[in-house]
Structures are given as C-alpha cells and as structure tokens.
C-alpha cells in the first residue's frame, strides 16, 4: 500500500491540476454523493493535501472531499475531453477549466464540512501527518513520550497511525535504521539524545521519501549500488528488502524479521537490541 509520502505526492499532482480553478463538472459513482455533485459546480478548489494515506480536496465553501486510495485506487490527471486509457472503474471525476482529475478503483470517498473532519471515523483516529501538519523535532519527541506510546516497542509503535499518520512498512525499517535503534527498544528507555535522534530521523526520512519519490537511501550508498548494476528496488533503500546483503554502513548482513505481522529489515550491528 502506498505510504504517506506517495499520497502527498499524489495530492500535489491533483493540487496542480485543480487548485485555484472553479469546477465545471463533478461526477460521483456513489449514490450517496451523486446528489451533491451539482452543488459543487462553480465552487473553487482551494487546496488538495493529505493526512496519512487519505487525500483531502478542499473547496472554497468549506467542504472537503475525503478519499482513500486503499490498495488499488489511483488518481489520473487528463484533459477533460480525453478519457484516460484504463480498464479501471471510475469513482470520482472533477473538471475545472478544461482540466480533469479522475479517481479510479477506490471505494472510500465522502464529502465533509471542514469543521467536522475530526468526526470522520478514519481521520479521528489519526495522529499528525509529518508532511502536512508542520510537526517539529521537539513535538515529535514529546509525542513519543506520551503515556499511551512510551512503553511500546518501536517496531509496532511506528506502524500505529495514531502516533503519526502515513508511516508504513518501508518507512518504519528505514527510520529505525537511520536512528540506529532496534525495533524492541521503547521510547521511555531512550536518553534525550537518542530520543531527539529518533525524532529527527522520523522527519528527515519521511521528508526525503516525499521529495525523492520513495528513495530513502543515502545518496552515496545509492550511487555505489547503481554503479554495481543494482535495480532501483535495491538501491532506493538502506535496509528495506535488502535481507542477505551487506549493510552499507558496516558490512554486517541485513536481517529480515516480522514485527506486528509485517516484515521489518534491520542491521544487527548498527541497531543492537536492548540490553
């Protein structure tokens, strides 16, 4: 499933397509939304952003179109007069000044008043988004030490969307590696320096994944892998999906394990377990 950085990049693309323009047409496949489509005609798209794995299309009258791509959903951008070449099922189409954004294969779509988004059954359970909500290193560190989070092992905790929204499987492995932390370590066991380093890694790795289209590896390590003929799947990550290969930092063999029923990759030397 796409993680927060991928959804934010999708939101950016839809934003560039529609933001600042007034809708000429709106269409929904869902009966509960179809009756509201006409009320969106003439409304300006004020912004498109993301919260975790949800995409939020905001209109100038205070309404927000919530959509979640789930496993198979995808937004396609196109000229209004030219249908995308796809066999997917159309769910949503928004047209503004000749430009169209069409959502295919998603089933979780709803229209909300912005002031009631905290009542949304999915969004109400989410923590802040590291890319959208301006989280600082200090705020991230403080959140990790909240009573409901501080005693939990980091391997399971980082996948909990109530901590920070948008962190998925590859980000978890990469964040822990660059923080130099084992997945069984708990926030409460960290000294101030270690906690700050973890908070910095949370923000930096997530930001890099967003800015570099899913690449979280160090540039010099990625370049060395590319020079050896490695595929993008190998060189884009520092540890994720690199089990059996040497750690870029120390040469120790990367290990794959399972935490919270999801695969996790780590370097036993760079990320020693708790004593």
mmCIF file of C-alpha atoms in Angstrom:
data_model
loop_
_atom_site.group_PDB
_atom_site.id
_atom_site.type_symbol
_atom_site.label_atom_id
_atom_site.label_comp_id
_atom_site.label_asym_id
_atom_site.label_seq_id
_atom_site.Cartn_x
_atom_site.Cartn_y
_atom_site.Cartn_z
ATOM 1 C CA UNK A 1 0.000 0.000 0.000
ATOM 2 C CA UNK A 2 1.304 3.500 -0.760
ATOM 3 C CA UNK A 3 2.560 5.294 2.335
ATOM 4 C CA UNK A 4 2.232 8.913 3.378
ATOM 5 C CA UNK A 5 4.893 10.315 1.015
ATOM 6 C CA UNK A 6 3.278 8.683 -2.016
ATOM 7 C CA UNK A 7 -0.175 10.020 -1.105
ATOM 8 C CA UNK A 8 1.263 13.501 -0.521
ATOM 9 C CA UNK A 9 2.880 13.407 -3.972
ATOM 10 C CA UNK A 10 -0.477 12.355 -5.461
ATOM 11 C CA UNK A 11 -2.136 15.243 -3.599
ATOM 12 C CA UNK A 12 0.444 17.635 -5.035
ATOM 13 C CA UNK A 13 -0.344 16.465 -8.565
ATOM 14 C CA UNK A 14 -4.102 16.883 -8.103
ATOM 15 C CA UNK A 15 -3.478 20.279 -6.468
ATOM 16 C CA UNK A 16 -1.524 21.475 -9.504
ATOM 17 C CA UNK A 17 -4.296 20.242 -11.779
ATOM 18 C CA UNK A 18 -7.262 21.802 -9.995
ATOM 19 C CA UNK A 19 -6.333 24.302 -7.276
ATOM 20 C CA UNK A 20 -7.376 27.891 -7.917
ATOM 21 C CA UNK A 21 -9.908 26.819 -10.549
ATOM 22 C CA UNK A 22 -13.688 26.559 -10.422
ATOM 23 C CA UNK A 23 -15.419 23.274 -11.087
ATOM 24 C CA UNK A 24 -17.277 22.949 -14.341
ATOM 25 C CA UNK A 25 -18.391 19.416 -13.639
ATOM 26 C CA UNK A 26 -18.397 16.871 -10.843
ATOM 27 C CA UNK A 27 -19.389 13.236 -11.015
ATOM 28 C CA UNK A 28 -19.562 10.510 -8.372
ATOM 29 C CA UNK A 29 -20.247 6.812 -8.793
ATOM 30 C CA UNK A 30 -21.634 6.576 -5.260
ATOM 31 C CA UNK A 31 -25.378 7.216 -4.847
ATOM 32 C CA UNK A 32 -24.888 8.990 -1.502
ATOM 33 C CA UNK A 33 -22.613 11.538 -3.234
ATOM 34 C CA UNK A 34 -24.220 11.779 -6.668
ATOM 35 C CA UNK A 35 -26.968 14.047 -5.357
ATOM 36 C CA UNK A 36 -24.389 16.552 -4.103
ATOM 37 C CA UNK A 37 -22.398 16.765 -7.327
ATOM 38 C CA UNK A 38 -24.405 19.687 -8.741
ATOM 39 C CA UNK A 39 -23.776 21.756 -5.606
ATOM 40 C CA UNK A 40 -20.035 21.662 -6.327
ATOM 41 C CA UNK A 41 -20.382 23.238 -9.776
ATOM 42 C CA UNK A 42 -18.888 26.722 -9.635
ATOM 43 C CA UNK A 43 -17.012 26.062 -6.420
ATOM 44 C CA UNK A 44 -13.281 26.772 -6.458
ATOM 45 C CA UNK A 45 -10.811 24.078 -5.428
ATOM 46 C CA UNK A 46 -8.828 25.916 -2.757
ATOM 47 C CA UNK A 47 -6.264 23.198 -1.992
ATOM 48 C CA UNK A 48 -5.528 19.498 -2.171
ATOM 49 C CA UNK A 49 -3.491 17.982 0.634
ATOM 50 C CA UNK A 50 -3.118 14.710 2.509
ATOM 51 C CA UNK A 51 -3.413 13.303 6.000
ATOM 52 C CA UNK A 52 -1.636 9.992 6.290
ATOM 53 C CA UNK A 53 -2.961 7.828 3.485
ATOM 54 C CA UNK A 54 -6.061 9.974 2.892
ATOM 55 C CA UNK A 55 -6.300 12.693 0.236
ATOM 56 C CA UNK A 56 -8.332 15.812 1.009
ATOM 57 C CA UNK A 57 -9.722 18.046 -1.766
ATOM 58 C CA UNK A 58 -10.809 21.352 -0.229
ATOM 59 C CA UNK A 59 -13.411 23.697 -1.713
ATOM 60 C CA UNK A 60 -13.925 27.419 -1.126
ATOM 61 C CA UNK A 61 -17.267 26.875 0.623
ATOM 62 C CA UNK A 62 -15.626 24.914 3.461
ATOM 63 C CA UNK A 63 -16.425 21.445 2.193
ATOM 64 C CA UNK A 64 -13.772 18.752 1.843
ATOM 65 C CA UNK A 65 -13.820 15.676 -0.375
ATOM 66 C CA UNK A 66 -12.184 12.822 1.526
ATOM 67 C CA UNK A 67 -10.782 9.900 -0.456
ATOM 68 C CA UNK A 68 -8.639 6.927 0.497
ATOM 69 C CA UNK A 69 -6.894 5.032 -2.282
ATOM 70 C CA UNK A 70 -6.664 1.826 -0.241
ATOM 71 C CA UNK A 71 -4.744 -0.825 -2.205
ATOM 72 C CA UNK A 72 -5.857 -0.130 -5.745
ATOM 73 C CA UNK A 73 -7.146 3.420 -6.005
ATOM 74 C CA UNK A 74 -5.379 5.846 -8.315
ATOM 75 C CA UNK A 75 -5.885 9.439 -9.437
ATOM 76 C CA UNK A 76 -5.396 10.120 -13.150
ATOM 77 C CA UNK A 77 -4.998 13.655 -14.499
ATOM 78 C CA UNK A 78 -6.107 14.445 -18.034
ATOM 79 C CA UNK A 79 -7.773 16.918 -20.386
ATOM 80 C CA UNK A 80 -11.497 16.986 -19.846
ATOM 81 C CA UNK A 81 -12.150 15.959 -23.447
ATOM 82 C CA UNK A 82 -9.771 12.992 -23.375
ATOM 83 C CA UNK A 83 -10.583 9.850 -21.387
ATOM 84 C CA UNK A 84 -7.655 8.062 -19.735
ATOM 85 C CA UNK A 85 -6.768 4.716 -21.283
ATOM 86 C CA UNK A 86 -7.621 2.391 -18.410
ATOM 87 C CA UNK A 87 -9.797 -0.578 -17.599
ATOM 88 C CA UNK A 88 -10.323 0.613 -14.034
ATOM 89 C CA UNK A 89 -13.718 1.623 -12.629
ATOM 90 C CA UNK A 90 -14.290 5.374 -12.429
ATOM 91 C CA UNK A 91 -15.359 6.531 -8.961
ATOM 92 C CA UNK A 92 -14.928 10.329 -8.982
ATOM 93 C CA UNK A 93 -14.354 12.933 -11.666
ATOM 94 C CA UNK A 94 -13.719 16.632 -11.047
ATOM 95 C CA UNK A 95 -13.379 19.010 -14.010
ATOM 96 C CA UNK A 96 -12.122 22.584 -13.723
ATOM 97 C CA UNK A 97 -11.393 24.884 -16.663
ATOM 98 C CA UNK A 98 -10.854 22.014 -19.048
ATOM 99 C CA UNK A 99 -8.656 20.051 -16.662
ATOM 100 C CA UNK A 100 -9.865 16.812 -15.092
ATOM 101 C CA UNK A 101 -8.838 14.663 -12.135
ATOM 102 C CA UNK A 102 -10.380 11.197 -12.088
ATOM 103 C CA UNK A 103 -10.240 8.713 -9.225
ATOM 104 C CA UNK A 104 -10.385 5.049 -10.164
ATOM 105 C CA UNK A 105 -10.861 1.840 -8.169
ATOM 106 C CA UNK A 106 -11.300 3.468 -4.744
ATOM 107 C CA UNK A 107 -14.365 2.858 -2.599
ATOM 108 C CA UNK A 108 -13.812 5.072 0.460
ATOM 109 C CA UNK A 109 -14.991 8.538 -0.609
ATOM 110 C CA UNK A 110 -17.132 11.074 1.255
ATOM 111 C CA UNK A 111 -17.890 14.794 1.414
ATOM 112 C CA UNK A 112 -17.484 16.659 4.710
ATOM 113 C CA UNK A 113 -17.683 20.093 6.263
ATOM 114 C CA UNK A 114 -14.112 21.076 7.155
ATOM 115 C CA UNK A 115 -15.102 21.828 10.734
ATOM 116 C CA UNK A 116 -16.396 18.269 11.177
ATOM 117 C CA UNK A 117 -13.393 16.370 9.870
ATOM 118 C CA UNK A 118 -12.476 15.444 13.437
ATOM 119 C CA UNK A 119 -15.672 13.358 13.453
ATOM 120 C CA UNK A 120 -14.572 11.309 10.444
ATOM 121 C CA UNK A 121 -14.313 7.634 11.543
ATOM 122 C CA UNK A 122 -10.826 7.261 9.993
ATOM 123 C CA UNK A 123 -9.306 10.718 10.396
ATOM 124 C CA UNK A 124 -10.425 10.994 14.018
ATOM 125 C CA UNK A 125 -8.092 8.123 14.909
ATOM 126 C CA UNK A 126 -5.015 9.537 13.177
ATOM 127 C CA UNK A 127 -2.040 11.271 14.678
ATOM 128 C CA UNK A 128 -0.467 14.278 12.951
ATOM 129 C CA UNK A 129 0.939 13.951 9.453
ATOM 130 C CA UNK A 130 4.691 14.594 9.394
ATOM 131 C CA UNK A 131 4.475 16.184 5.934
ATOM 132 C CA UNK A 132 1.280 18.211 6.239
ATOM 133 C CA UNK A 133 0.936 19.371 9.835
ATOM 134 C CA UNK A 134 4.258 21.114 10.458
ATOM 135 C CA UNK A 135 5.438 18.745 13.194
ATOM 136 C CA UNK A 136 8.744 19.852 14.757
ATOM 137 C CA UNK A 137 11.504 17.660 16.200
ATOM 138 C CA UNK A 138 10.511 18.787 19.688
ATOM 139 C CA UNK A 139 6.841 17.951 19.116
ATOM 140 C CA UNK A 140 7.700 14.530 17.680
ATOM 141 C CA UNK A 141 9.921 13.699 20.644
ATOM 142 C CA UNK A 142 7.261 14.819 23.110
ATOM 143 C CA UNK A 143 4.609 12.716 21.365
ATOM 144 C CA UNK A 144 6.766 9.598 21.578
ATOM 145 C CA UNK A 145 6.873 10.064 25.345
ATOM 146 C CA UNK A 146 3.117 10.369 25.818
ATOM 147 C CA UNK A 147 1.844 7.700 28.250
ATOM 148 C CA UNK A 148 -0.036 5.752 25.556
ATOM 149 C CA UNK A 149 3.098 5.416 23.400
ATOM 150 C CA UNK A 150 6.181 5.495 25.618
ATOM 151 C CA UNK A 151 6.130 1.858 26.815
ATOM 152 C CA UNK A 152 5.662 0.249 23.410
ATOM 153 C CA UNK A 153 8.366 -1.301 21.263
ATOM 154 C CA UNK A 154 9.253 0.916 18.333
ATOM 155 C CA UNK A 155 8.716 -1.832 15.760
ATOM 156 C CA UNK A 156 4.998 -1.973 16.427
ATOM 157 C CA UNK A 157 4.582 1.617 17.568
ATOM 158 C CA UNK A 158 5.742 3.245 14.341
ATOM 159 C CA UNK A 159 3.002 1.469 12.392
ATOM 160 C CA UNK A 160 0.331 2.813 14.753
ATOM 161 C CA UNK A 161 -1.356 5.568 12.744
ATOM 162 C CA UNK A 162 -2.477 7.270 15.963
ATOM 163 C CA UNK A 163 1.178 8.126 16.647
ATOM 164 C CA UNK A 164 1.997 9.660 13.268
ATOM 165 C CA UNK A 165 -0.142 9.184 10.188
ATOM 166 C CA UNK A 166 1.378 7.837 6.998
ATOM 167 C CA UNK A 167 4.263 5.715 8.267
ATOM 168 C CA UNK A 168 4.113 2.270 6.699
ATOM 169 C CA UNK A 169 6.380 -0.709 6.312
ATOM 170 C CA UNK A 170 9.297 0.669 4.322
ATOM 171 C CA UNK A 171 9.431 3.928 6.269
ATOM 172 C CA UNK A 172 9.458 2.044 9.571
ATOM 173 C CA UNK A 173 12.542 -0.014 8.673
ATOM 174 C CA UNK A 174 14.373 2.974 7.205
ATOM 175 C CA UNK A 175 13.589 5.326 10.112
ATOM 176 C CA UNK A 176 14.803 2.820 12.698
ATOM 177 C CA UNK A 177 17.990 2.155 10.740
ATOM 178 C CA UNK A 178 18.929 5.812 10.405
ATOM 179 C CA UNK A 179 18.063 6.346 14.072
ATOM 180 C CA UNK A 180 20.333 3.402 14.953
ATOM 181 C CA UNK A 181 17.596 1.775 17.014
ATOM 182 C CA UNK A 182 16.427 -1.818 17.391
ATOM 183 C CA UNK A 183 12.723 -2.451 16.921
ATOM 184 C CA UNK A 184 12.291 -3.745 20.511
ATOM 185 C CA UNK A 185 13.526 -0.526 22.119
ATOM 186 C CA UNK A 186 10.866 1.616 23.784
ATOM 187 C CA UNK A 187 10.751 5.424 23.748
ATOM 188 C CA UNK A 188 10.881 5.607 27.540
ATOM 189 C CA UNK A 189 14.236 3.795 27.580
ATOM 190 C CA UNK A 190 15.920 6.373 25.377
ATOM 191 C CA UNK A 191 18.155 9.144 26.695
ATOM 192 C CA UNK A 192 17.383 12.651 25.490
ATOM 193 C CA UNK A 193 19.968 12.450 22.708
ATOM 194 C CA UNK A 194 18.598 9.151 21.398
ATOM 195 C CA UNK A 195 15.023 10.386 21.522
ATOM 196 C CA UNK A 196 15.963 13.544 19.627
ATOM 197 C CA UNK A 197 17.824 11.493 17.012
ATOM 198 C CA UNK A 198 14.749 9.288 16.547
ATOM 199 C CA UNK A 199 12.505 12.357 16.136
ATOM 200 C CA UNK A 200 14.948 13.827 13.617
ATOM 201 C CA UNK A 201 15.006 10.539 11.677
ATOM 202 C CA UNK A 202 11.209 10.366 11.632
ATOM 203 C CA UNK A 203 11.020 13.778 9.992
ATOM 204 C CA UNK A 204 14.087 13.516 7.731
ATOM 205 C CA UNK A 205 13.407 10.062 6.284
ATOM 206 C CA UNK A 206 9.743 10.819 5.657
ATOM 207 C CA UNK A 207 10.627 14.144 4.024
ATOM 208 C CA UNK A 208 13.279 12.517 1.830
ATOM 209 C CA UNK A 209 10.839 9.796 0.724
ATOM 210 C CA UNK A 210 8.413 12.551 -0.286
ATOM 211 C CA UNK A 211 10.954 14.709 -2.085
ATOM 212 C CA UNK A 212 12.741 11.831 -3.838
ATOM 213 C CA UNK A 213 9.744 9.667 -4.841
ATOM 214 C CA UNK A 214 10.263 6.906 -2.293
ATOM 215 C CA UNK A 215 14.068 6.933 -2.127
ATOM 216 C CA UNK A 216 15.323 6.866 1.472
ATOM 217 C CA UNK A 217 18.892 5.673 0.952
ATOM 218 C CA UNK A 218 21.913 7.924 1.382
ATOM 219 C CA UNK A 219 22.939 9.408 -1.983
ATOM 220 C CA UNK A 220 26.471 7.964 -1.865
ATOM 221 C CA UNK A 221 25.221 4.493 -0.964
ATOM 222 C CA UNK A 222 22.585 4.620 -3.697
ATOM 223 C CA UNK A 223 25.167 5.770 -6.246
ATOM 224 C CA UNK A 224 27.508 2.915 -5.308
ATOM 225 C CA UNK A 225 24.674 0.399 -5.711
ATOM 226 C CA UNK A 226 23.720 1.829 -9.097
ATOM 227 C CA UNK A 227 27.350 1.618 -10.221
ATOM 228 C CA UNK A 228 27.250 -2.084 -9.369
ATOM 229 C CA UNK A 229 24.181 -2.502 -11.568
ATOM 230 C CA UNK A 230 21.618 -2.814 -8.756
ATOM 231 C CA UNK A 231 17.945 -2.362 -9.602
ATOM 232 C CA UNK A 232 16.041 0.617 -8.250
ATOM 233 C CA UNK A 233 14.302 -1.724 -5.828
ATOM 234 C CA UNK A 234 17.731 -2.428 -4.296
ATOM 235 C CA UNK A 235 19.365 0.998 -4.348
ATOM 236 C CA UNK A 236 16.420 3.111 -3.180
ATOM 237 C CA UNK A 237 16.546 1.743 0.393
ATOM 238 C CA UNK A 238 19.236 1.473 3.067
ATOM 239 C CA UNK A 239 17.852 -1.733 4.643
ATOM 240 C CA UNK A 240 14.301 -2.418 3.450
ATOM 241 C CA UNK A 241 14.136 -5.513 1.178
ATOM 242 C CA UNK A 242 17.934 -5.909 1.467
ATOM 243 C CA UNK A 243 17.999 -9.044 3.630
ATOM 244 C CA UNK A 244 21.086 -11.137 2.959
ATOM 245 C CA UNK A 245 23.011 -8.140 1.620
ATOM 246 C CA UNK A 246 25.759 -6.256 3.479
ATOM 247 C CA UNK A 247 24.873 -3.150 5.454
ATOM 248 C CA UNK A 248 26.055 -0.013 3.666
ATOM 249 C CA UNK A 249 27.470 1.344 6.928
ATOM 250 C CA UNK A 250 29.283 -1.635 8.461
ATOM 251 C CA UNK A 251 29.072 -4.656 6.143
ATOM 252 C CA UNK A 252 27.002 -6.801 8.502
ATOM 253 C CA UNK A 253 24.336 -8.889 6.783
ATOM 254 C CA UNK A 254 20.895 -7.262 6.820
ATOM 255 C CA UNK A 255 18.262 -9.396 8.564
ATOM 256 C CA UNK A 256 14.559 -9.741 7.850
ATOM 257 C CA UNK A 257 12.111 -10.414 10.677
ATOM 258 C CA UNK A 258 8.402 -9.912 11.375
ATOM 259 C CA UNK A 259 7.036 -7.338 13.814
ATOM 260 C CA UNK A 260 3.324 -6.619 14.199
ATOM 261 C CA UNK A 261 2.701 -9.220 11.470
ATOM 262 C CA UNK A 262 4.669 -7.119 8.965
ATOM 263 C CA UNK A 263 8.183 -7.648 7.612
ATOM 264 C CA UNK A 264 10.915 -5.494 9.061
ATOM 265 C CA UNK A 265 14.571 -5.216 7.990
ATOM 266 C CA UNK A 266 17.495 -4.162 10.187
ATOM 267 C CA UNK A 267 21.240 -4.316 10.698
ATOM 268 C CA UNK A 268 22.104 -6.279 13.876
ATOM 269 C CA UNK A 269 25.342 -4.316 14.322
ATOM 270 C CA UNK A 270 24.046 -0.795 13.667
ATOM 271 C CA UNK A 271 20.788 -1.473 15.534
ATOM 272 C CA UNK A 272 21.723 -3.598 18.567
ATOM 273 C CA UNK A 273 18.901 -4.991 20.659
ATOM 274 C CA UNK A 274 18.084 -3.701 24.151
ATOM 275 C CA UNK A 275 20.255 -4.967 26.978
#
